[in-house]
Short mmCIF file of C-alpha atoms and ligand atoms in Angstrom, two decimals:
data_model
loop_
_atom_site.label_atom_id
_atom_site.label_comp_id
_atom_site.label_asym_id
_atom_site.label_seq_id
_atom_site.Cartn_x
_atom_site.Cartn_y
_atom_site.Cartn_z
CA UNK A 103 0.09 0.32 0.00
CA UNK A 104 1.01 3.79 -1.46
CA UNK A 105 2.34 6.06 1.40
CA UNK A 106 -0.53 7.99 0.72
CA UNK A 107 -2.82 5.22 0.43
CA UNK A 108 -2.10 4.14 4.10
CA UNK A 109 -2.29 7.91 5.79
CA UNK A 110 -5.26 8.52 4.12
CA UNK A 111 -7.11 5.16 4.89
CA UNK A 112 -5.43 6.20 8.56
CA UNK A 113 -6.94 9.42 8.90
CA UNK A 114 -10.33 9.08 7.95
CA UNK A 115 -10.19 5.82 9.72
CA UNK A 116 -9.35 7.92 13.27
CA UNK A 117 -11.61 10.85 12.44
CA UNK A 118 -14.61 8.17 12.20
CA UNK A 119 -13.65 6.58 15.02
CA UNK A 120 -14.36 10.02 17.07
CA UNK A 121 -16.95 11.04 14.97
CA UNK A 122 -19.43 8.21 13.15
CA UNK A 123 -21.53 10.26 12.38
CA UNK A 124 -19.20 12.68 9.45
CA UNK A 125 -22.40 13.74 6.91
CA UNK A 126 -20.16 16.41 5.20
CA UNK A 127 -16.89 17.58 4.00
CA UNK A 128 -15.84 21.30 3.17
CA UNK A 129 -12.41 21.43 1.19
CA UNK A 130 -11.01 25.39 2.02
CA UNK A 131 -8.03 27.37 1.00
CA UNK A 132 -7.07 29.69 -1.47
CA UNK A 133 -6.07 29.96 -4.97
CA UNK A 134 -3.99 27.06 -6.26
CA UNK A 135 -4.64 25.46 -2.80
CA UNK A 136 -8.03 25.56 -3.23
CA UNK A 137 -8.33 24.42 -6.83
CA UNK A 138 -5.96 21.54 -5.82
CA UNK A 139 -9.02 20.26 -4.29
CA UNK A 140 -11.55 20.67 -6.88
CA UNK A 141 -10.79 16.60 -8.66
CA UNK A 142 -12.12 15.53 -5.17
CA UNK A 143 -15.02 17.89 -4.91
CA UNK A 144 -15.92 16.58 -8.76
CA UNK A 145 -15.68 13.03 -7.60
CA UNK A 146 -17.62 13.59 -4.08
CA UNK A 147 -20.36 15.25 -6.31
CA UNK A 148 -20.50 12.50 -8.63
CA UNK A 149 -20.23 9.29 -6.29
CA UNK A 150 -21.51 10.29 -2.68
CA UNK A 151 -24.76 9.31 -2.30
CA UNK A 152 -25.27 11.19 1.11
CA UNK A 153 -22.47 12.91 1.89
CA UNK A 154 -22.20 16.98 1.45
CA UNK A 155 -19.77 18.54 -0.23
CA UNK A 156 -18.31 22.39 0.06
CA UNK A 157 -15.70 23.82 -1.66
CA UNK A 158 -14.87 27.14 -0.76
CA UNK A 159 -12.16 29.85 -0.59
CA UNK A 160 -11.33 30.30 2.74
CA UNK A 161 -11.95 34.02 3.36
CA UNK A 162 -15.55 33.11 2.24
CA UNK A 163 -15.59 30.38 5.04
CA UNK A 164 -14.44 32.74 7.52
CA UNK A 165 -16.78 35.58 6.83
CA UNK A 166 -20.27 33.65 5.59
CA UNK A 167 -19.54 30.03 7.65
CA UNK A 168 -21.72 27.82 6.55
CA UNK A 169 -24.79 27.19 9.41
CA UNK A 170 -24.48 23.45 8.31
CA UNK A 171 -20.97 23.26 10.02
CA UNK A 172 -20.43 21.34 13.34
CA UNK A 173 -19.65 18.14 15.13
CA UNK A 174 -20.66 16.26 11.97
CA UNK A 175 -18.42 17.77 9.49
CA UNK A 176 -14.75 17.28 7.94
CA UNK A 177 -12.93 20.37 6.84
CA UNK A 178 -9.83 19.48 4.58
CA UNK A 179 -7.70 22.67 4.25
CA UNK A 180 -4.73 23.06 2.30
CA UNK A 181 -1.91 25.90 2.35
CA UNK A 182 1.39 25.12 0.83
CA UNK A 183 3.37 27.42 3.20
CA UNK A 184 0.60 26.69 5.74
CA UNK A 185 0.79 30.26 6.89
CA UNK A 186 -1.80 31.79 4.92
CA UNK A 187 -4.12 34.19 7.40
CA UNK A 188 -7.17 33.42 5.92
CA UNK A 189 -6.72 29.66 5.81
CA UNK A 190 -5.57 29.48 8.98
CA UNK A 191 -8.50 31.76 10.33
CA UNK A 192 -10.63 29.01 8.49
CA UNK A 193 -9.15 26.34 10.72
CA UNK A 194 -9.55 28.06 13.77
CA UNK A 195 -13.48 28.75 13.12
CA UNK A 196 -14.28 25.59 12.04
CA UNK A 197 -12.58 23.29 14.97
CA UNK A 198 -14.45 26.20 17.22
CA UNK A 199 -17.62 24.96 15.60
CA UNK A 200 -16.33 21.55 16.53
CA UNK A 201 -15.91 20.37 13.14
CA UNK A 202 -12.81 17.79 12.57
CA UNK A 203 -9.96 19.27 10.87
CA UNK A 204 -7.11 17.59 8.21
CA UNK A 205 -4.42 20.41 7.16
CA UNK A 206 -2.31 19.67 4.11
CA UNK A 207 1.05 21.65 3.75
CA UNK A 208 4.55 21.66 2.61
CA UNK A 209 5.02 23.29 5.65
CA UNK A 210 5.00 21.24 8.76
CA UNK A 211 4.62 22.93 12.36
CA UNK A 212 3.54 25.89 10.01
CA UNK A 213 0.37 27.72 11.62
CA UNK A 214 -2.21 25.70 9.84
CA UNK A 215 -0.85 22.58 11.48
CA UNK A 216 -2.18 23.93 14.79
CA UNK A 217 -5.53 24.28 14.19
CA UNK A 218 -5.50 20.56 12.49
CA UNK A 219 -6.40 17.65 13.84
CA UNK A 220 -4.54 15.82 11.54
CA UNK A 221 -1.75 17.23 9.17
CA UNK A 222 -0.39 15.83 5.85
CA UNK A 223 2.74 16.87 4.82
CA UNK A 224 2.84 16.14 0.57
CA UNK A 225 5.22 16.29 -1.57
CA UNK A 226 5.98 19.59 -3.49
CA UNK A 227 9.14 20.50 -5.95
CA UNK A 228 9.63 23.69 -8.52
CA UNK A 229 10.08 20.82 -11.18
CA UNK A 230 6.96 18.52 -10.81
CA UNK A 231 8.55 15.88 -12.87
CA UNK A 232 10.77 15.08 -9.68
CA UNK A 233 7.81 14.27 -7.06
CA UNK A 234 5.45 11.42 -7.95
CA UNK A 235 1.88 13.27 -8.78
CA UNK A 236 -0.05 10.46 -7.00
CA UNK A 237 2.08 11.94 -4.03
CA UNK A 238 1.17 15.79 -4.50
CA UNK A 239 -1.57 17.66 -2.66
CA UNK A 240 -4.48 17.45 -4.65
CA UNK A 241 -3.77 13.83 -5.43
CA UNK A 242 -3.97 13.32 -1.32
CA UNK A 243 -7.06 15.48 -1.72
CA UNK A 244 -8.82 12.74 -3.84
CA UNK A 245 -7.28 9.93 -1.52
CA UNK A 246 -8.89 11.62 1.01
CA UNK A 247 -12.31 11.79 -0.76
CA UNK A 248 -11.81 8.51 -1.68
CA UNK A 249 -11.15 7.21 1.92
CA UNK A 250 -14.24 9.47 3.25
CA UNK A 251 -16.62 7.99 0.69
CA UNK A 252 -15.30 4.15 0.91
CA UNK A 253 -15.63 3.90 5.30
CA UNK A 254 -18.97 5.77 5.33
CA UNK A 255 -21.39 4.40 2.18
CA UNK A 256 -18.79 2.53 0.41
CA UNK A 257 -17.84 2.94 -3.08
CA UNK A 258 -18.53 0.29 -5.75
CA UNK A 259 -15.22 1.19 -7.74
CA UNK A 260 -12.63 1.65 -4.52
CA UNK A 261 -10.46 -1.00 -6.28
CA UNK A 262 -10.42 0.46 -9.24
CA UNK A 263 -9.15 3.63 -7.98
CA UNK A 264 -6.67 2.15 -5.79
CA UNK A 265 -5.55 0.60 -9.16
CA UNK A 266 -5.37 3.87 -10.99
CA UNK A 267 -3.66 5.99 -8.27
CA UNK A 268 -0.66 3.12 -8.62
CA UNK A 269 -0.74 2.93 -12.77
CA UNK A 270 -0.83 7.43 -12.10
CA UNK A 271 2.82 8.62 -12.25
CA UNK A 272 3.27 6.17 -15.36
CA UNK A 273 0.80 7.71 -17.07
CA UNK A 274 2.05 11.28 -16.02
CA UNK A 275 5.12 10.47 -17.23
CA UNK A 276 4.24 9.04 -20.36
CA UNK A 277 2.06 11.89 -21.15
CA UNK A 278 4.93 14.54 -20.23
CA UNK A 279 6.80 13.08 -22.76
CA UNK A 280 4.30 13.10 -25.39
CA UNK A 281 3.69 16.91 -25.06
CA UNK A 282 7.53 18.08 -25.08
CA UNK A 283 7.61 19.55 -28.48
CA UNK A 284 4.06 20.38 -28.37
CA UNK A 285 4.98 22.65 -25.53
CA UNK A 286 7.54 24.44 -27.46
CA UNK A 287 5.34 25.20 -30.50
CA UNK A 288 2.83 26.17 -27.92
CA UNK A 289 4.93 28.63 -26.42
CA UNK A 290 5.73 30.05 -29.57
CA UNK A 291 2.27 30.93 -30.62
CA UNK A 292 0.79 32.26 -27.63
CA UNK A 293 3.49 34.04 -26.23
CA UNK A 294 2.60 37.35 -27.55
CA UNK A 295 -1.16 36.96 -26.98
CA UNK A 296 -2.96 39.67 -24.42
CA UNK A 297 -5.10 37.23 -23.41
CA UNK A 298 -5.87 33.03 -23.27
CA UNK A 299 -9.42 31.94 -22.36
CA UNK A 300 -8.79 28.48 -20.72
CA UNK A 301 -11.74 26.02 -20.99
CA UNK A 302 -12.47 22.65 -19.66
CA UNK A 303 -15.23 20.63 -18.01
CA UNK A 304 -16.28 18.09 -15.54
CA UNK A 305 -13.18 17.02 -13.71
CA UNK A 306 -10.80 19.24 -15.30
CA UNK A 307 -12.60 22.34 -14.95
CA UNK A 308 -10.43 22.80 -11.60
CA UNK A 309 -7.42 22.87 -13.52
CA UNK A 310 -8.69 25.15 -16.58
CA UNK A 311 -9.47 27.63 -13.49
CA UNK A 312 -6.04 26.93 -11.99
CA UNK A 313 -4.29 27.14 -14.75
CA UNK A 314 -6.17 30.87 -15.62
CA UNK A 315 -6.03 32.22 -11.86
CA UNK A 316 -1.95 31.26 -10.68
CA UNK A 317 -0.32 30.82 -13.93
CA UNK A 318 -1.68 32.83 -16.75
CA UNK A 319 -3.00 36.01 -14.50
CA UNK A 320 -0.40 35.50 -11.40
CA UNK A 321 2.90 34.00 -12.66
CA UNK A 322 2.93 35.20 -16.43
CA UNK A 323 0.61 38.26 -16.15
CA UNK A 324 -1.41 37.43 -18.87
CA UNK A 325 -5.16 38.47 -19.02
CA UNK A 326 -7.17 35.43 -19.02
CA UNK A 327 -10.77 34.03 -17.83
CA UNK A 328 -11.88 30.44 -17.28
CA UNK A 329 -15.08 29.42 -18.58
CA UNK A 330 -16.41 25.90 -18.17
CA UNK A 331 -16.99 24.16 -21.69
CA UNK A 332 -20.82 24.01 -21.07
CA UNK A 333 -21.30 27.55 -20.15
CA UNK A 334 -19.27 28.99 -23.01
CA UNK A 335 -22.16 28.87 -25.35
CA UNK A 336 -24.09 30.68 -22.62
CA UNK A 337 -22.18 34.44 -23.08
CA UNK A 338 -18.67 33.84 -23.37
CA UNK A 339 -18.68 32.11 -26.92
CA UNK A 340 -19.62 35.88 -28.24
CA UNK A 341 -16.18 37.05 -28.14
CA UNK A 342 -15.16 33.95 -30.47
CA UNK A 343 -13.46 35.54 -33.27
CA UNK A 344 -10.56 34.43 -36.38
CA UNK A 345 -7.69 34.12 -33.77
CA UNK A 346 -9.33 34.51 -30.41
CA UNK A 347 -6.90 32.46 -27.95
CA UNK A 348 -8.04 29.41 -26.13
CA UNK A 349 -6.68 26.61 -24.48
CA UNK A 350 -8.89 23.96 -23.91
CA UNK A 351 -8.55 20.96 -21.55
CA UNK A 352 -10.31 18.18 -22.87
CA UNK A 353 -11.59 15.63 -20.73
CA UNK A 354 -12.12 11.78 -20.89
CA UNK A 355 -15.56 10.04 -19.92
CA UNK A 356 -19.09 11.77 -19.41
CA UNK A 357 -18.05 15.71 -19.93
CA UNK A 358 -16.11 14.87 -23.12
CA UNK A 359 -19.09 15.87 -24.95
CA UNK A 360 -19.67 19.05 -23.52
CA UNK A 361 -16.03 19.96 -24.63
CA UNK A 362 -16.44 18.13 -28.05
CA UNK A 363 -19.32 20.65 -28.56
CA UNK A 364 -17.27 23.90 -27.62
CA UNK A 365 -14.29 22.50 -29.85
CA UNK A 366 -16.81 22.36 -33.18
CA UNK A 367 -17.56 25.69 -32.41
CA UNK A 368 -14.25 27.08 -32.40
CA UNK A 369 -13.17 25.69 -35.01
CA UNK A 370 -15.83 27.28 -36.89
CA UNK A 371 -15.31 30.38 -36.01
CA UNK A 372 -11.55 30.54 -36.34
CA UNK A 373 -10.66 30.47 -32.84
CA UNK A 374 -7.04 29.81 -31.74
CA UNK A 375 -7.06 26.76 -30.15
CA UNK A 376 -4.81 24.71 -28.01
CA UNK A 377 -6.39 21.23 -27.20
CA UNK A 378 -4.64 19.05 -23.86
CA UNK A 379 -6.59 15.76 -24.56
CA UNK A 380 -6.25 13.65 -21.99
CA UNK A 381 -7.55 10.66 -24.11
CA UNK A 382 -5.37 11.42 -26.60
CA UNK A 383 -2.20 11.82 -24.31
CA UNK A 384 -3.17 8.22 -22.38
CA UNK A 385 -5.65 8.85 -19.44
CA UNK A 386 -7.30 5.40 -21.01
CA UNK A 387 -4.62 3.19 -19.46
CA UNK A 388 -6.59 3.85 -16.57
CA UNK A 389 -9.64 1.40 -15.42
CA UNK A 390 -12.52 2.92 -16.95
CA UNK A 391 -15.01 2.74 -14.18
CA UNK A 392 -12.71 5.79 -12.49
CA UNK A 393 -10.68 7.18 -15.19
CA UNK A 394 -12.20 10.60 -15.43
CA UNK A 395 -11.71 11.06 -11.93
CA UNK A 396 -7.70 11.60 -12.84
CA UNK A 397 -8.40 13.84 -15.75
CA UNK A 398 -7.69 17.04 -13.26
CA UNK A 399 -4.68 15.53 -12.18
CA UNK A 400 -3.52 14.89 -14.94
CA UNK A 401 -4.35 18.09 -17.15
CA UNK A 402 -2.14 19.49 -14.12
CA UNK A 403 0.77 17.95 -14.61
CA UNK A 404 1.04 18.01 -18.34
CA UNK A 405 0.18 21.82 -17.85
CA UNK A 406 3.44 21.61 -16.26
CA UNK A 407 5.70 20.98 -19.07
CA UNK A 408 3.19 23.54 -20.93
CA UNK A 409 3.76 26.56 -18.24
CA UNK A 410 7.72 25.90 -18.20
CA UNK A 411 7.95 26.58 -22.32
CA UNK A 412 5.47 29.94 -22.18
CA UNK A 413 7.69 31.20 -19.14
CA UNK A 414 11.14 30.22 -20.94
CA UNK A 415 9.52 31.71 -24.38
CA UNK A 416 8.30 35.12 -22.80
CA UNK A 417 11.63 35.42 -20.73
CA UNK A 418 9.04 35.33 -17.69
CA UNK A 419 10.08 33.06 -14.98
CA UNK A 420 7.13 31.55 -13.41
CA UNK A 421 8.44 32.57 -9.93
CA UNK A 422 7.97 36.73 -10.66
CA UNK A 423 5.60 38.84 -8.36
CA UNK A 424 4.81 42.43 -8.35
CA UNK A 425 2.32 41.63 -5.12
CA UNK A 426 1.95 38.51 -3.51
CA UNK A 427 4.08 37.91 -0.53
CA UNK A 428 5.62 41.74 -1.00
CA UNK A 429 3.09 44.33 0.19
CA UNK A 430 0.03 44.43 2.54
CA UNK A 431 -3.02 43.01 1.33
O1 LIG B 834 -1.03 27.34 -0.68
P1 LIG B 834 -0.42 28.80 0.03
O2 LIG B 834 0.56 28.87 1.05
O3 LIG B 834 -1.74 29.10 1.00
O4 LIG B 834 -0.72 30.01 -0.69
C1 LIG B 834 -1.69 30.70 -1.18
C2 LIG B 834 -0.96 31.01 -2.80
O5 LIG B 834 -0.53 30.32 -3.55
C3 LIG B 834 -1.28 30.12 -4.72
O6 LIG B 834 -2.17 29.11 -4.81
C4 LIG B 834 -0.09 29.89 -5.82
O7 LIG B 834 1.15 30.96 -5.37
C5 LIG B 834 -1.94 31.53 -4.70
O8 LIG B 834 -2.77 31.48 -5.70
C6 LIG B 834 -2.32 31.57 -3.36
O9 LIG B 834 -2.58 33.16 -2.76
#
């Protein structure tokens, strides 16, 4: 059994021993630490029959604390540095309301840990190819979601999920190899664009949103918005004209039809379209019953390759910030 599997299983089991009636789970964090939970939220939205799921940015959780939060709630929070004030405060609020808290961080002994009943120290690296993608923050979110579902309601495809996790690193490495050249081509084609729209659906909408806010806006200072492939036809498609830049994270599974519809329209009206197709890039090596739940993690890992190429082509390192961690905010 892998370390993340064992740890997630033990943590959920310990929480359920003291609180056997857990009925809702909230995923809480800021920016990339929130969007990393999207695959977990999506999985539970799709598969849980009774468990209620919340996905809330930390400061909203603090200022508009859900009435339902209480002893039968589990709050899972993430903060890379473990010191983002609103996430630390969210953990304190959760505990004060009697909820169980799990803190995911790269920095143990940080303030988040003080308000976490259980702490997970995940793996992270500036160059993500050195870290097993099944041991990163977003994967831990999915592991916790899987264990919570299995240990409360049960989940018919539990074994398939565990097997998929085991195979996942290989699938990611192969996909990353496949996109190396395409990432260089993309970087040249998009490096001078003033705006890039990110699109995706189902399991990959979180990855699209993360790419938009954390990479394009934060780390590249390129205007961007994330548009759900299904919502594209309900407003955003009006901006489509010859050359409008889109990147679409094409998922495998039930929501692929939504992506396909958007792709047809963008092509028909001459949009400039970069596709990152989970199917073409190898997600189908995972068991069919669960493979769509890995699309978000897969897309994020593939985007690492595109982002490095883009930042190099633009001579704008991914670490450049104007305000973040530098001024008061
Ligand atoms: O994960 P932490 O340490 O709480 O930091 C959150 C910050 O990091 C990012 O996720 C990425 O830089 C931002 O979106 C967010 O403001």
